[in-house]
């Protein structure tokens, strides 16, 4: 990830500008050829491919990707009430929920629209009359939080941030960019193969095609939901490691990390889950994008069963922590889970404090300014398939993770970090790594929420020593 220096700023804006100019320059050159009847064969072919890619791939998909395939699981009234109270208790004294609006100038109907999305996954047009009494309770509570009575009506200039209802915003990237993605994927696959990994591929259609498969035949994946890499487990004393990556260009940025793990413990197995729809690839049709989390969870369990893994360490980064959160919650709720996760490592976790607008705003709504923000904006936030996953497949009420989900008691031990564990998580260890300058999550707030400490402690350890938070 880039920093915020002037040279980096110039570099990233130049790179983005060059990529965005490919399509218009291709159309301009084709028009020139048509007018002058003069053609340079290789340049004409390049321009024709780029223009065709824009017209017949990007533009149709831009329309298709606005449609929602999945709907969030509906909440009962009791669940909605409990969730709303849970959120409001954690923002006492704040101006919540003003951060969820494009302007602090709001009226009653603005708040109603936001609550309908957040708790009902609905709009004013689809709202049911039976919800009116319940809605009145929530609006009254919001007025208490804001310390003011909301005026009737709606401020048309103000809109709420509603991820799954707002338009999916994307920016075209040229065909040549996907060639770069294919080459990076080939380098990644080759290095993983040399590290001793075997690739298990699912049958979904992906673009760009995986060049590594030209030179080798992958093993069939145990699930249709994702592909994965596996390095056999041989250690009699350690549990194998499952790793789920975040949004980016796949597993490439993690290669040094994998090599360090292999060097340190060569007999310890490694299972690397690949989520290609958040790896700058094109999934076709959109149904091949990330399925509901429960389906991913089932696919993970099926994969582990096929590899003979009954217990493991689960490490995840950024968006990968969303799936990890569901694994964690399932472990806590099931008396005898199918797979026993003995330790969790959450790196820059997304699921905490999702009731606050930080994650949604920073990833999808924030205007880029610094070099690292422009990098995130173009290469991640506005990637068509990544934007689709975030805008149509991410449901905050389903993915949010609370302090007590980790086994940390809600009331007692808040400052001391005593940590009361229950259920099947009673012997599970947790470690959370928080980057102080992370662009997406509100790392200082997450640290404070989990530790109940105002002062920054570089390595915070609970009294039972089963919970560690490393912050920088």
Short mmCIF file of N, CA and C in Angstrom, two decimals, residues 242-245 314-318 320-321 345-347:
data_model
loop_
_atom_site.label_atom_id
_atom_site.label_comp_id
_atom_site.label_asym_id
_atom_site.label_seq_id
_atom_site.Cartn_x
_atom_site.Cartn_y
_atom_site.Cartn_z
N UNK A 242 -5.44 -22.13 8.57
CA UNK A 242 -6.32 -21.70 7.49
C UNK A 242 -6.16 -20.20 7.34
N UNK A 243 -5.97 -19.73 6.12
CA UNK A 243 -5.82 -18.28 5.90
C UNK A 243 -6.84 -17.81 4.87
N UNK A 244 -7.55 -16.72 5.22
CA UNK A 244 -8.53 -16.11 4.32
C UNK A 244 -8.10 -14.68 4.04
N UNK A 245 -7.85 -14.36 2.79
CA UNK A 245 -7.28 -13.06 2.42
C UNK A 245 -8.34 -11.97 2.35
N UNK A 314 -7.23 -20.41 12.63
CA UNK A 314 -7.83 -19.60 11.57
C UNK A 314 -7.25 -18.20 11.59
N UNK A 315 -6.56 -17.83 10.51
CA UNK A 315 -6.01 -16.48 10.36
C UNK A 315 -6.73 -15.81 9.20
N UNK A 316 -7.06 -14.54 9.37
CA UNK A 316 -7.80 -13.83 8.32
C UNK A 316 -7.39 -12.37 8.31
N UNK A 317 -7.56 -11.75 7.15
CA UNK A 317 -7.16 -10.35 6.99
C UNK A 317 -8.29 -9.56 6.33
N UNK A 318 -8.58 -8.39 6.87
CA UNK A 318 -9.53 -7.45 6.27
C UNK A 318 -10.86 -8.13 5.94
N UNK A 320 -11.50 -10.90 4.74
CA UNK A 320 -11.50 -12.31 5.15
C UNK A 320 -11.99 -12.50 6.57
N UNK A 321 -11.89 -11.44 7.40
CA UNK A 321 -12.36 -11.56 8.78
C UNK A 321 -13.88 -11.64 8.86
N UNK A 345 -6.73 -15.55 14.57
CA UNK A 345 -5.92 -14.35 14.33
C UNK A 345 -6.70 -13.46 13.37
N UNK A 346 -7.10 -12.29 13.85
CA UNK A 346 -7.86 -11.33 13.04
C UNK A 346 -6.99 -10.12 12.77
N UNK A 347 -6.65 -9.90 11.51
CA UNK A 347 -5.78 -8.79 11.11
C UNK A 347 -6.63 -7.70 10.46
#
